[in-house]
Short mmCIF file of C-alpha atoms and ligand atoms in Angstrom, two decimals:
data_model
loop_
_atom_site.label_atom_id
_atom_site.label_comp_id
_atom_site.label_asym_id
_atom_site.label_seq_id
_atom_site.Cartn_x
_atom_site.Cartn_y
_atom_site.Cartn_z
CA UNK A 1 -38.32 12.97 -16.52
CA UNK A 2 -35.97 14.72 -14.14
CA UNK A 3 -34.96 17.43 -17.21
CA UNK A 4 -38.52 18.03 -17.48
CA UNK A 5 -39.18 18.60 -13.84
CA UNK A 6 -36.40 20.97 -14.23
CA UNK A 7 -37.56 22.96 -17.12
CA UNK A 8 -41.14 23.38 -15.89
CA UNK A 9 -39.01 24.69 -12.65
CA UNK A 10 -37.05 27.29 -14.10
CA UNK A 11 -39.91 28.16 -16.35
CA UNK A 12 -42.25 28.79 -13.24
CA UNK A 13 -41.35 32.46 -12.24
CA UNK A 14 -42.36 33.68 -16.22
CA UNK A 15 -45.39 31.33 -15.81
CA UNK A 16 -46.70 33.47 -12.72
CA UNK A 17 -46.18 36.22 -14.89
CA UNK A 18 -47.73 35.49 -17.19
CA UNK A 19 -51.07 33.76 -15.74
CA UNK A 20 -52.19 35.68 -12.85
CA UNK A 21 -53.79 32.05 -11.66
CA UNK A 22 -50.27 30.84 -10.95
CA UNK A 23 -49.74 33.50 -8.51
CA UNK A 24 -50.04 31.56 -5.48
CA UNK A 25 -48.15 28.45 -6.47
CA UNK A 26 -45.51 30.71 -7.76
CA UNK A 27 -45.47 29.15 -11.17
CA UNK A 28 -46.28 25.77 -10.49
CA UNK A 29 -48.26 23.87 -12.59
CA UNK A 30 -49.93 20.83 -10.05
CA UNK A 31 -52.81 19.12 -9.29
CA UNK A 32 -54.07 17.46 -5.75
CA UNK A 33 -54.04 13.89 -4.41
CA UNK A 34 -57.46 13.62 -3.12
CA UNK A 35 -58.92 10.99 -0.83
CA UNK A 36 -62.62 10.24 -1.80
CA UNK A 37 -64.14 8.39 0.60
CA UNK A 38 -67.92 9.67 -0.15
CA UNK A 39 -67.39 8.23 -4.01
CA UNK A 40 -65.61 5.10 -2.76
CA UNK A 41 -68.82 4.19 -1.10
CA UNK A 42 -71.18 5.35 -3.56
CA UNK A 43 -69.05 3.23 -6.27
CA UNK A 44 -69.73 0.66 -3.68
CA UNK A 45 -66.02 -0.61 -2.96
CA UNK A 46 -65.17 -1.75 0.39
CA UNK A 47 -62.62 -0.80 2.38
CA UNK A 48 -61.19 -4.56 2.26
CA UNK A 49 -60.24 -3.41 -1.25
CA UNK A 50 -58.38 -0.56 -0.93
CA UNK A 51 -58.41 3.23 -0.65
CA UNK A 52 -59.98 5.24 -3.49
CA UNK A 53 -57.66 8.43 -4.03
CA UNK A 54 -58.50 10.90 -7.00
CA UNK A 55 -55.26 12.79 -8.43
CA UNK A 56 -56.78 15.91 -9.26
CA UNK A 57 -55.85 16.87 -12.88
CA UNK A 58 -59.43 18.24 -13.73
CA UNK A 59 -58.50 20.96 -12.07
CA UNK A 60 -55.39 21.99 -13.36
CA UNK A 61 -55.04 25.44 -13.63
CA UNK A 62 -54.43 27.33 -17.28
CA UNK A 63 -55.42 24.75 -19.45
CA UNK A 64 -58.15 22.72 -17.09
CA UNK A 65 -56.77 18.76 -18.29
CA UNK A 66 -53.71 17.07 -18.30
CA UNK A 67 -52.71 17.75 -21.76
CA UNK A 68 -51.19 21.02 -19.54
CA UNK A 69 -48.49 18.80 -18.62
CA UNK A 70 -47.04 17.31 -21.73
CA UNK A 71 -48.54 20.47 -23.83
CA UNK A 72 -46.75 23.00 -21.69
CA UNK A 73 -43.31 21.05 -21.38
CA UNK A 74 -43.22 21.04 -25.51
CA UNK A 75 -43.74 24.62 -26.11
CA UNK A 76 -41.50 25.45 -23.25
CA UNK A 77 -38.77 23.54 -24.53
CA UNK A 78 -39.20 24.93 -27.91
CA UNK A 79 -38.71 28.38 -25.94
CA UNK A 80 -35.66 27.63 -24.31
CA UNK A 81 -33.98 26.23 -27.92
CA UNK A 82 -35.18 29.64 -29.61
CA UNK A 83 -33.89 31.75 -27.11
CA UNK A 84 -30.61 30.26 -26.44
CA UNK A 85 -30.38 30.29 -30.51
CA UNK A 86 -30.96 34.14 -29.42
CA UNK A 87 -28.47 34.30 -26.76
CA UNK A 88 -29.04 37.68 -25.21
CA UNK A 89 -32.89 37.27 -24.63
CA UNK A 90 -32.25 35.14 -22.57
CA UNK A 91 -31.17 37.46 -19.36
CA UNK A 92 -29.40 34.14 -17.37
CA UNK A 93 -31.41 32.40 -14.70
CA UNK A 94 -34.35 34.49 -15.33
CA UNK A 95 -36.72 33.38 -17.18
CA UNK A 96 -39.06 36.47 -16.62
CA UNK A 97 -36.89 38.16 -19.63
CA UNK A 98 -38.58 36.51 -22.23
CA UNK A 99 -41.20 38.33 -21.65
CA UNK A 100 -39.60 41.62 -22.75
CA UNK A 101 -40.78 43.25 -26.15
CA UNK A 102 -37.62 42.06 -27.78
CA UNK A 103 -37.90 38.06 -26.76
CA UNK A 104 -41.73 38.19 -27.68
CA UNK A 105 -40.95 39.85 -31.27
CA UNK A 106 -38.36 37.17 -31.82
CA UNK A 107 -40.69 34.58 -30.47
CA UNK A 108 -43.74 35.84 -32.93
CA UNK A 109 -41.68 35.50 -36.07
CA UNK A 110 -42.02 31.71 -34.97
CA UNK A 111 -45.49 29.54 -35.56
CA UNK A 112 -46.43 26.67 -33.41
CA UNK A 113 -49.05 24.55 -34.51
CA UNK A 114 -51.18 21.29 -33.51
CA UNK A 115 -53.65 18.86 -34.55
CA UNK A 116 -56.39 17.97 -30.98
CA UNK A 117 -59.28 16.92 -30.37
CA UNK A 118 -59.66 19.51 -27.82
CA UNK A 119 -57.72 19.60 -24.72
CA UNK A 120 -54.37 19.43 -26.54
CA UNK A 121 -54.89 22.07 -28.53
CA UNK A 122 -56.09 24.65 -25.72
CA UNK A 123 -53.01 23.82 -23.69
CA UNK A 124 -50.72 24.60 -26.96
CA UNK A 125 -52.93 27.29 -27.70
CA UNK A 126 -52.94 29.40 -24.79
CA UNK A 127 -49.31 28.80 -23.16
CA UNK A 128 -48.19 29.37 -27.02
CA UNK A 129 -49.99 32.52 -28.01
CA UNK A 130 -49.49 34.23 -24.41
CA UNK A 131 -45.32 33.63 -24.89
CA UNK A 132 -46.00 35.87 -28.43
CA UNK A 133 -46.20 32.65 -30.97
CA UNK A 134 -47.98 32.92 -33.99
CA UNK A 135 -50.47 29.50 -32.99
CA UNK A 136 -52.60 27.30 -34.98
CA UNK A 137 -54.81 24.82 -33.72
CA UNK A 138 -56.36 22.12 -35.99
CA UNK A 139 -59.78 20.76 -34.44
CA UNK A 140 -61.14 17.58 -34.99
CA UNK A 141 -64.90 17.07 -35.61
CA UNK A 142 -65.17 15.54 -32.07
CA UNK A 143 -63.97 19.04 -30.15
CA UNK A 144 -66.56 20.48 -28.44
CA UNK A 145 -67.36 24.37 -29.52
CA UNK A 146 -66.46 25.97 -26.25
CA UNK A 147 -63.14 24.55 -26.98
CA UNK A 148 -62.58 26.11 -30.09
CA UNK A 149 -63.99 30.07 -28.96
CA UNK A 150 -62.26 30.15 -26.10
CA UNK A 151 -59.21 29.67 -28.28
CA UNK A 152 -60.15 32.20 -30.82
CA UNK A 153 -60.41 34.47 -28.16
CA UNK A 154 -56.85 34.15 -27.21
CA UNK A 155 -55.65 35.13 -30.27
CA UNK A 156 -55.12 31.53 -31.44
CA UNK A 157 -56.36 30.21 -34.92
CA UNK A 158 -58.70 27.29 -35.43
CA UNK A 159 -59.01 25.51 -38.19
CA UNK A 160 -61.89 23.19 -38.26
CA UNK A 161 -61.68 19.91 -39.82
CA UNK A 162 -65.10 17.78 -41.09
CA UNK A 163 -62.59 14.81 -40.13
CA UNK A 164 -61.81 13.03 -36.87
CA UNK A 165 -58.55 12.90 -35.10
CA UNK A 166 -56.07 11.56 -37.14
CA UNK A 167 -56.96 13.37 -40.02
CA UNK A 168 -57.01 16.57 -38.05
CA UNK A 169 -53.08 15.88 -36.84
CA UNK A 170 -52.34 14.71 -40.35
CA UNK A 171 -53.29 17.39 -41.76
CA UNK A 172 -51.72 19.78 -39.51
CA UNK A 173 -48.63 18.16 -39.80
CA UNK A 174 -48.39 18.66 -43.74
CA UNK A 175 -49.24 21.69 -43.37
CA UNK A 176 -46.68 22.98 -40.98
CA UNK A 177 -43.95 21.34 -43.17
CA UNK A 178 -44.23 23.74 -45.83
CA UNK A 179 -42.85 26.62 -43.13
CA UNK A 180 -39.64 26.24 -41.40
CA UNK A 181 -39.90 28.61 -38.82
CA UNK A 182 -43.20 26.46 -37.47
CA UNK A 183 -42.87 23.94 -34.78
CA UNK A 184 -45.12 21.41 -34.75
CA UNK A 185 -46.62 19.43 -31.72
CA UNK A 186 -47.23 15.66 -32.96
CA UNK A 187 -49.27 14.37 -30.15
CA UNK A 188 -48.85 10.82 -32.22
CA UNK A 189 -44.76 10.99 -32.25
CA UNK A 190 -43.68 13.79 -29.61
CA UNK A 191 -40.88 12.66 -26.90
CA UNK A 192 -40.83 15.96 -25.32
CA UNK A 193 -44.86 15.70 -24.66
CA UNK A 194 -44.41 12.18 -23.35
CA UNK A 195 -41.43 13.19 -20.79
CA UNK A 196 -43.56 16.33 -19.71
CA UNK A 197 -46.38 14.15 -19.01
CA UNK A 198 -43.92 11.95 -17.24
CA UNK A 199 -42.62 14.83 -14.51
CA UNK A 200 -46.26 13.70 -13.00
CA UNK A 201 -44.95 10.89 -10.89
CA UNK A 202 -42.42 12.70 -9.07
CA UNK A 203 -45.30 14.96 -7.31
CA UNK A 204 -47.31 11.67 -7.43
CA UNK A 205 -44.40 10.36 -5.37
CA UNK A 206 -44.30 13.04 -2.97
CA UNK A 207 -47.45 13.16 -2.46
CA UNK A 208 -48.12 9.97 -1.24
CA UNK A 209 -44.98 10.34 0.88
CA UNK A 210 -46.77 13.37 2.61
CA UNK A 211 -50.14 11.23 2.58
CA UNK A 212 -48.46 8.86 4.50
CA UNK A 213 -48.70 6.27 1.90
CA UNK A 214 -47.02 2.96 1.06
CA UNK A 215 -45.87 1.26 -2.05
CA UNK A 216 -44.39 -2.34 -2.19
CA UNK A 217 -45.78 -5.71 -2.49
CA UNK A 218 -48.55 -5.64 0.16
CA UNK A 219 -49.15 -2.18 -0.40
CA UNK A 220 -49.82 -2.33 -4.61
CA UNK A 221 -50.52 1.32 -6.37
CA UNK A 222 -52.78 1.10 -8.88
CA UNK A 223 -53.40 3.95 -11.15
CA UNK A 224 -56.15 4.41 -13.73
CA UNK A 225 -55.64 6.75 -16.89
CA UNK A 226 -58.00 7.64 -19.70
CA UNK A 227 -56.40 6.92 -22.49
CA UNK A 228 -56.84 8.96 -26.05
CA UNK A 229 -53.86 8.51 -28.42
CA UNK A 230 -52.05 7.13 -25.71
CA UNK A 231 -49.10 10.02 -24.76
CA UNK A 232 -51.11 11.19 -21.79
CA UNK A 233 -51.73 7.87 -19.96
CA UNK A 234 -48.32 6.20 -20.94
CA UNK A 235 -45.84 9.32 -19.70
CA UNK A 236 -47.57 9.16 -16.47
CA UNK A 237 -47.02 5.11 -16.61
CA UNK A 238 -43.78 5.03 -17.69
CA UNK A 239 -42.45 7.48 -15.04
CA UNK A 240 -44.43 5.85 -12.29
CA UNK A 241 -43.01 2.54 -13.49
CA UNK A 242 -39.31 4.55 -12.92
CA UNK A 243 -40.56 5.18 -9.41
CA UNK A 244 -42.10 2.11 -8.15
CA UNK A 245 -41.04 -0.92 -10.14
CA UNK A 246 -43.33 -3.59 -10.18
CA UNK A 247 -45.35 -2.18 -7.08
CA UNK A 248 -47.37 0.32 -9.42
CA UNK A 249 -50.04 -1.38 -11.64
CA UNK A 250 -50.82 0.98 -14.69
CA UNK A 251 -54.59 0.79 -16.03
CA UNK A 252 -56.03 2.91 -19.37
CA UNK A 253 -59.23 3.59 -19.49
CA UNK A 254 -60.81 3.81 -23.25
CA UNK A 255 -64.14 4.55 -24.76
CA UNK A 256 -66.23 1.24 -25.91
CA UNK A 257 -66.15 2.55 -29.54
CA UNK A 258 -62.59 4.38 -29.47
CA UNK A 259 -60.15 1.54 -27.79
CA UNK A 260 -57.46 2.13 -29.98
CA UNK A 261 -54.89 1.16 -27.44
CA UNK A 262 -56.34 -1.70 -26.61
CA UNK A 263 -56.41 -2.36 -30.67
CA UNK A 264 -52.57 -1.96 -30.96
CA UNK A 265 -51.90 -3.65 -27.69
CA UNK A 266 -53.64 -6.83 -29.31
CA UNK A 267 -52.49 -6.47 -33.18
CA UNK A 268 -49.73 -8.35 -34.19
CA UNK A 269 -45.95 -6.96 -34.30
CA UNK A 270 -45.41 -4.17 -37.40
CA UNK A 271 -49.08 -3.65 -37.54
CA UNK A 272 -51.19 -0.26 -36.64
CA UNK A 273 -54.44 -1.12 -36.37
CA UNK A 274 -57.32 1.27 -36.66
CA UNK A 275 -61.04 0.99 -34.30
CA UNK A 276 -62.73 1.20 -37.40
CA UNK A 277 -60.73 -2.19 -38.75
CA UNK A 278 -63.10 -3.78 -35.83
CA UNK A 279 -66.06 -2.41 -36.91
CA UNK A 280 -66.55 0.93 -34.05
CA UNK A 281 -67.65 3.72 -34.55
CA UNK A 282 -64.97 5.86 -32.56
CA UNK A 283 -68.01 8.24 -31.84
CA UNK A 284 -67.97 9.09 -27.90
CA UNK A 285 -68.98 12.04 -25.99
CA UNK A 286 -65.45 11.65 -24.49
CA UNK A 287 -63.70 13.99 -27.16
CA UNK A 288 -60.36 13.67 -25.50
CA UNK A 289 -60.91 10.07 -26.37
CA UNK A 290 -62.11 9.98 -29.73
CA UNK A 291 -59.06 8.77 -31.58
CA UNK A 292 -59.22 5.69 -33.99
CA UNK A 293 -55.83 4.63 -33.98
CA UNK A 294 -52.58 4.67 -30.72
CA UNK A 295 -49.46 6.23 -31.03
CA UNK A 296 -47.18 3.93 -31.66
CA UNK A 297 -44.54 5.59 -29.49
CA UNK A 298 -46.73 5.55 -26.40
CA UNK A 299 -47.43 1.70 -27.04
CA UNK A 300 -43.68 0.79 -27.40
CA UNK A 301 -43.05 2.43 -24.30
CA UNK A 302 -46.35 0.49 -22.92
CA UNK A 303 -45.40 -2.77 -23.92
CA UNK A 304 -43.50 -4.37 -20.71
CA UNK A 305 -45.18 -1.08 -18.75
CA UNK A 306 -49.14 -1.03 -18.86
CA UNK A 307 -50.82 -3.53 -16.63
CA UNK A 308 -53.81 -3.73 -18.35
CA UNK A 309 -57.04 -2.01 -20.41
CA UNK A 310 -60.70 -1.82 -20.49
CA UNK A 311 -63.28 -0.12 -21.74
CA UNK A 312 -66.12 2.47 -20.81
CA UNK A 313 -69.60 2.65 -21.88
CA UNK A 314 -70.74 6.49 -22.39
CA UNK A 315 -73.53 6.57 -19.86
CA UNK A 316 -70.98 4.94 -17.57
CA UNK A 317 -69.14 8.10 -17.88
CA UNK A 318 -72.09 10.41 -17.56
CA UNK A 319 -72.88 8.26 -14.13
CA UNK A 320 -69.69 8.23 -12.59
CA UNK A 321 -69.53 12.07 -13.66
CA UNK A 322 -72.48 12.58 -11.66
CA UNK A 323 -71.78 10.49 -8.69
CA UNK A 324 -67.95 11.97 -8.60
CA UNK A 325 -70.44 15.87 -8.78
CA UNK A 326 -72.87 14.48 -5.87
CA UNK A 327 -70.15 13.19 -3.44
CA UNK A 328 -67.19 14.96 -3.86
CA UNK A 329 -68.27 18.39 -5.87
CA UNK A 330 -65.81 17.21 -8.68
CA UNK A 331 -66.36 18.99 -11.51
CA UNK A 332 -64.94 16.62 -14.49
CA UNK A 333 -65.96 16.42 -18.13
CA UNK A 334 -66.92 13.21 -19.59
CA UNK A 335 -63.44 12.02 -20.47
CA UNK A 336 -62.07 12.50 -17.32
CA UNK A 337 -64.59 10.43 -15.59
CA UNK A 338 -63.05 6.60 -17.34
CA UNK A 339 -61.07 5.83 -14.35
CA UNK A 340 -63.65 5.15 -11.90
CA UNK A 341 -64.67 1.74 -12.83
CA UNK A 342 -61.12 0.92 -12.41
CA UNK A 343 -61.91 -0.37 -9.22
CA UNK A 344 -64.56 -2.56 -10.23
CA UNK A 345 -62.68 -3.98 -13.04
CA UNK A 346 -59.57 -4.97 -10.61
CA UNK A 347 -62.40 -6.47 -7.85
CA UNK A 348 -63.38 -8.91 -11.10
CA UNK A 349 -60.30 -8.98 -12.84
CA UNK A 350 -57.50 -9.01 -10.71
CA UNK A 351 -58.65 -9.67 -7.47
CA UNK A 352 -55.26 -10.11 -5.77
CA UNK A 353 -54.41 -6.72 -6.47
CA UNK A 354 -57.97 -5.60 -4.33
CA UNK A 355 -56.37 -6.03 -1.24
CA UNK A 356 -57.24 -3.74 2.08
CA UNK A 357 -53.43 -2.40 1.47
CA UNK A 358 -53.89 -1.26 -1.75
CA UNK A 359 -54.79 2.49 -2.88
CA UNK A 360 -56.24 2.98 -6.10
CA UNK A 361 -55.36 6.42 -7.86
CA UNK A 362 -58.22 7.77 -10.45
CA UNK A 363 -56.34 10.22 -12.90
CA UNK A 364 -59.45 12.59 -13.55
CA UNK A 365 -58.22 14.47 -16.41
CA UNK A 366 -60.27 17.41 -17.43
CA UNK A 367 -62.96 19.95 -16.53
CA UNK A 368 -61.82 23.10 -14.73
CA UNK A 369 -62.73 25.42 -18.14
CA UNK A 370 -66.23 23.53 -19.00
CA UNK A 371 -69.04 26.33 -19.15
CA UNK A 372 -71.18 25.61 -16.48
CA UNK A 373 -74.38 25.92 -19.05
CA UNK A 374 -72.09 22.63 -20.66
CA UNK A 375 -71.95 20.88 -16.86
CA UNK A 376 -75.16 20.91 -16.44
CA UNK A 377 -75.90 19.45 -19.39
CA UNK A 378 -73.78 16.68 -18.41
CA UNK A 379 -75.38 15.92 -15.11
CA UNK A 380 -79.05 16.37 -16.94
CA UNK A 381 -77.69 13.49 -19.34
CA UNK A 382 -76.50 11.14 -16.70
CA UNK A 383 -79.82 11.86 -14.68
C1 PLP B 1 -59.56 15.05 -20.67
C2 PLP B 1 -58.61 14.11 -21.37
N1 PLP B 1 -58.25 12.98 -20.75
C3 PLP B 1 -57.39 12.11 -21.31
C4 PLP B 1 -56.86 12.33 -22.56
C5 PLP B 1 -55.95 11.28 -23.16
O1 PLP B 1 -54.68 11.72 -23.51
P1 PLP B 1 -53.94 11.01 -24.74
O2 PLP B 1 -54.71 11.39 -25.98
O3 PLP B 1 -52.57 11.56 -24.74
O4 PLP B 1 -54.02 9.55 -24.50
C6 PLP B 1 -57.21 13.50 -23.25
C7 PLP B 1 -56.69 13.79 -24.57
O5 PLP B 1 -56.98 14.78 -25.18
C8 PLP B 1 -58.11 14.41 -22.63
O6 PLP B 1 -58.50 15.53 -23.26
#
């Protein structure tokens, strides 16, 4: 977690190079703890219960969703193996060489691909092409079309697939065997994605250190994550669960037809269960979610971690969409909305861990790129 703190660190000055939107964070790649109280009311939870808190990852510049945070650490470690392979690219401590002719030529004779459902695959995509990589981006049926052009506009490749998710990353995966100078991303199996996503809790930390906020027993954290294949939610978990012990209280958030986590969580040891095997559909209009079967990585890592799971009907996401729109003037797509009846779910499910010291964190986790043609369309569906 720390080495991927690290990397993103010495990685910043090339990043505010290279995306004039980093400019004023020199580099830096963070979202903001938020405190909601306008949507705490609306979502009518009492104070008594806790303070709401949003952590901000909708609006995560570059790639607009979380998937920045274990997408980006992956391609930048691949950069930092290829140009130490190269030695003298790599002009010492600054990183701000590899953006000379000479480190981007070496850099295009490499590929890096990657199999998404959306969000994923924009994150690879644009950190990947804008370094000088040759990139590839295999779509699932689920990703939504803006996805894929603004993509092709960056110079990356799409290639659509008829098939959902898995089939998508399969596919991708046999593909990019057959070349050995291309990398690729395996959201299901990746270690580098899930430590990137991890580096999370150590702003999360010092955040609520500058918030002025508390974490032990009569002070419980509890986080809510939507949950796709599972890397996302679980980095995040796992290094908040480094931070805080047994004070922070993990929660995914999954679709009502895509709960593959839940699925694996409840199968039986050696088995990898699939949401079809139950009879869903795994159809959602929360792409980022639409995945019929977990990582198994993530949900190894989960077992003695994640504190519990539920699921989200769609026009519960459209709602809370809306209501987090009306309140707060969030702007989140669907999948980032699956955290907000979080809450709710704790008041009826846990209600020990309500309490008036606790502070619940919603992970919103898209929605900075959506068209805003697309946004309204969102809010005229949850109307
Ligand atoms: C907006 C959004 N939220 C959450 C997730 C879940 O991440 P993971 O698939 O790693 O569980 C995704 C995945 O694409 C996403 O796009």
């Amino acid at each position: 977690m720390q080495a991927a703190q690290d990397r993103f660190t010495r990685f910043a000055p090339l990043l505010a190079q290279l995306f004039p939107e980093l400019a004023a964070t020199q580099g830096r790649i963070e979202s903001a703890l938020l405190p909601v109280p306008a949507m705490q009311e609306a979502l009518g939870q009492p104070l008594a219960r806790g303070r709401l808190w949003v952590k901000a990852d909708h609006s995560l510049p570059v790639a607009g969703s979380i998937k920045a945070r274990g997408g980006f650490h992956e391609v930048l470690e691949l950069t930092e193996r290829l140009a130490v392979q190269h030695g003298p690219l790599l002009n010492g401590a600054d990183y701000r060489s590899l953006a000379s002719p000479a480190a981007r030529a070496m850099l295009g004779r490499h590929q890096v691909a990657v199999g998404s459902t959306g969000n994923l695959g924009l994150a690879i995509g644009v950190l990947a092409a804008a370094l000088g990589f040759r990139t590839v981006v295999h779509m699932s049926v689920d990703a939504k079309a803006w996805k894929k052009e603004r993509l092709r506009s960056s110079g990356v490749e799409v290639v659509e697939h008829p098939g959902d998710y898995e089939q998508a990353v399969a596919t991708g995966r046999q593909r990019a065997q057959a070349d050995p100078l291309c990398h690729f991303v395996d959201d299901e199996r990746s270690l580098s994605l899930f430590v990137g996503y991890s580096a999370a809790a150590l702003h999360l930390r010092e955040q609520l250190a500058t918030q002025g906020v508390v974490v032990d027993a009569e002070h419980p954290l509890l986080v809510y994550l939507p949950c796709g294949v599972g890397g996302a939610p679980s980095g995040i978990a796992w290094g908040l669960y480094q931070l805080f012990g047994e004070h922070v209280h993990c929660f995914f958030a999954e679709p009502v037809q895509s709960p593959c986590f839940l699925a694996q969580m409840l199968a039986p040891a050696g088995s990898h269960p699939s949401v079809y095997d139950h009879g869903l559909s795994n159809r959602t209009e929360a792409d980022g979610l639409a995945v019929p079967r977990a990582s198994l990585l993530a949900a190894q890592a989960m077992r003695a971690v994640v504190a519990g799971i539920f699921t989200v009907q769609d026009r519960t996401l459209f709602e809370h969409l809306a209501m987090a729109h009306a309140t707060e003037g969030l702007r989140l797509e669907p999948s980032a909305a699956a955290g907000f009846s979080g809450p709710l779910e704790i008041a009826m499910g846990a209600p020990a861990l309500a309490c008036p010291g606790a502070n619940h964190v919603v992970w919103s986790t898209g929605g900075l790129l959506v068209p805003d043609a697309q946004f309204q369309r969102f809010l005229q569906r949850a109307k």
